[in-house]
Amino acid sequence: MTTPPYPSYPEDLERPGLVRTGRSTFVRPIRPEDADRLVAFVGTLSRATLAYRSLGPVVRARDDVIRRGAHVDYLNELALVALAGDEIAGLVRYVRDPEEPEHAEVTFTIRDDHQSEGFGRLLLEHIAAAARARGIRVLEADVLADNARMINVFLGSGYRIEAGPPGQIIHFEIAVDPQAQAVARAERREQTAVRRSLKPLLEPRSVAVIGANRDPLTIGHEIVANLLRGGFAGSVFPVNPRAGQIAGTRAYASVRDLPEPPDLALVAVRAEAVTGVVRECAEVGVKAVVVVSTGFGETGAEGRAGELELARFARASGMRLVGPNCMGVVNTTPAARLAATFSPALPTPGRVAMSSQSGPLGLAVLDFARRLRLGFSGFVSVGHAVDVSTDELLQWWEEDPGTSVILLHVETFGDPRRFARVARRIAPRKPIVAVHPGHADSAVSSLFSQSGVIRTRSLQELFDVALLLAHQPPPPGNRVAVITNAGGPAALTVGACAASGLCVPALGERTRQTLRPALAPHADVSNPIDLTPTATAAHYRQALDAALADDGIDAAVVLFMPPLADKPDEVASAILDAAAARPDKPVLASFLGGAGVADLLHRGDLVVPTYTFPEAAATSLGHAAAYQTWRSTPAGVVPDLAGVDAERARSLIASCAPGPVPAAVAAELLASYGIAVRDSEPGPGPDAFLTVRADPVFGPVVAFGLTGDYADLMADVAHRVTPLSDRDAREMVRSLRAAPLLDGRTGGPGVDLAALEETVLRISAMVEDHPDIEALELRPVRLLPPGDGVAVAHATIQLADNGPSGGSS
């Protein structure tokens, strides 16, 4: 039995981390060049820490023995270090048991001055994930009975723990399978740590601007001016060695000369000077840095490497970093007014928060939001997002009482799985609206759909939807009343509603009876409700009241042509009165050709969103209705599946070389997850296929479709990102345009949808449990009548060649 080789240094285990206190760190595998750093680390440990580590009398090892600890094979022995600056703050190491390869002994060592910050729990999460990927199921640890900190780390981890009998030494066995409780506790720890780490960025007590300039209209000058003009309550420190004052505020020659270490530093210097400035910030104790400067990843591979190294340094130094190539940070909440940006257009206070990955785009966004009268609670331009990420900002705004809608401009994902996990937690309470440039990207669409994120096609659409959700509730259904004083715009609105998944049903008889005597003689009281060009404000009020009171109506779109009627201010007031009387149903307006009329639809906190053209109103309402449907649908779960033998599957994978798996082994591998490969006659309907491809960004992506023209010519294929819940599988199968062929709606008996959905879930579980599976294809899948299941006629599986096989062979 030999152990497969492992890459000399697994870069995939290099990860930024946050401990419980919010301190930033960088976790990575130990390297041979860490030998002297390891000696220094051991040299700082107290006698008490050494005693806990050695489980008995303190015997300090010789330096040459300590140095050998920096040499590991990254498979049977692995050590991870958490860095504080250039020093090791914590170390975790496992050594595989040669007689029980699925077991390994694990030890933790945390430097004394970091033992109360949460490094132990962070390192346990990292080493558990690394061990699991290397075929280790159980980590074993011996702990002195009075080592309360380490015992609490294990017991509070959420992993399944078995502890030996009480005594002077307690033996722990930690099952590293990702149990739901462990995941939930890790998420809670992560959320707390993220919020604490972002507080100096979004609620700083003092701010330094390094690269501040005396000349107005320069970036360094405008940041200082905005901080002062925006009402920041803390200290502002311009830093410029050649200026005594900037924007009327005393300037300092260096960040080292400041009277106190600022919480936040904005860096607006030449790219080649940024690294030195950030190092100075670390030395004086700055907690967060925003790098406005350009000249990094956008210049090519060398620039990208430079910004990644900058992020690693910041993390290891305990700092958070935004950027580079960004336009800053804005917080409009009264307790923390912060306009740390060079944008000439500062947002008005409101309930919308936004993260943008484009610096220049952010300038246009803030200007456009002001013109729309869309207020912001916060705005962060993350630039290249080498450290602070979109999903972390989501976690900040998740608990912000001043934020009710979150907007995202996303170009790339740092950790798509974490994004999906966080978004799925937040979206039921706060709508998340996103725009992503890859319109045809099925993986992105699937990620957003599964997470409840509203995906828009353009920035204009993003803000149209935000305008609705910031001021009106999502509709309880998709039935819309259209009220108008002109027939042409109403017809356009009806068509736009149909294209957006909405319907414009006939009003109830009682509603029509109410409206007939109240409106003009020639008014149409069906739906759309055409009030004719002679409509008055009173007519609008009566029509809107009646429509919103109709149990068959969920929302209303009100159209008004100012050239055909007088007194638009009275009409606007009538619309506001009706909307205020029914706050449970959204009201939208389109005042066509009425420049400035939209300002009339604001009355304190009551706002009726208005759009230049009615199609935008219908599209926004369609997004809101689909979001409400997602939110009100019971949440899915990743079920425990009977008949799964993950250990058998792991052994089969370990017996195979990278590349295509022999057909017999592929069949046996699928059988270990309860999927039989067998010949079968075709079912009553078309055959199907299921494939999995390992996306380099999103991980395994499952595709499902019907064979033949359905997929080849009509591109009728559904995609989802693993892990799939039962809800994901159900929606995936039923989302095809050809779904009526499967459920009997076309007149046939239909197919066994329950068995098909279970097969999808089993495939998802298999590729989640075994990341070595790079590609999988089941084709054809015979869809049999209800009760007869499905039959996989042929299967191919391919293993990746860039990782361990997870066992021995």
Coordinates of C-alpha atoms in Angstrom, one line a residue, residues 2 91 98 165 172 187 200 202 266 332 382 606:
T2 CA 1.5 3.3 -1.0
L91 CA 0.2 26.8 14.9
P98 CA 0.1 5.0 9.6
P165 CA -12.9 9.2 30.6
F172 CA -10.8 13.9 22.3
E187 CA -21.1 31.0 10.6
P200 CA -12.8 50.6 12.1
L202 CA -17.2 51.8 8.5
L266 CA -7.0 56.3 3.0
T332 CA -24.6 58.1 6.2
V382 CA -14.3 47.7 -3.1
L606 CA -44.0 57.9 2.1

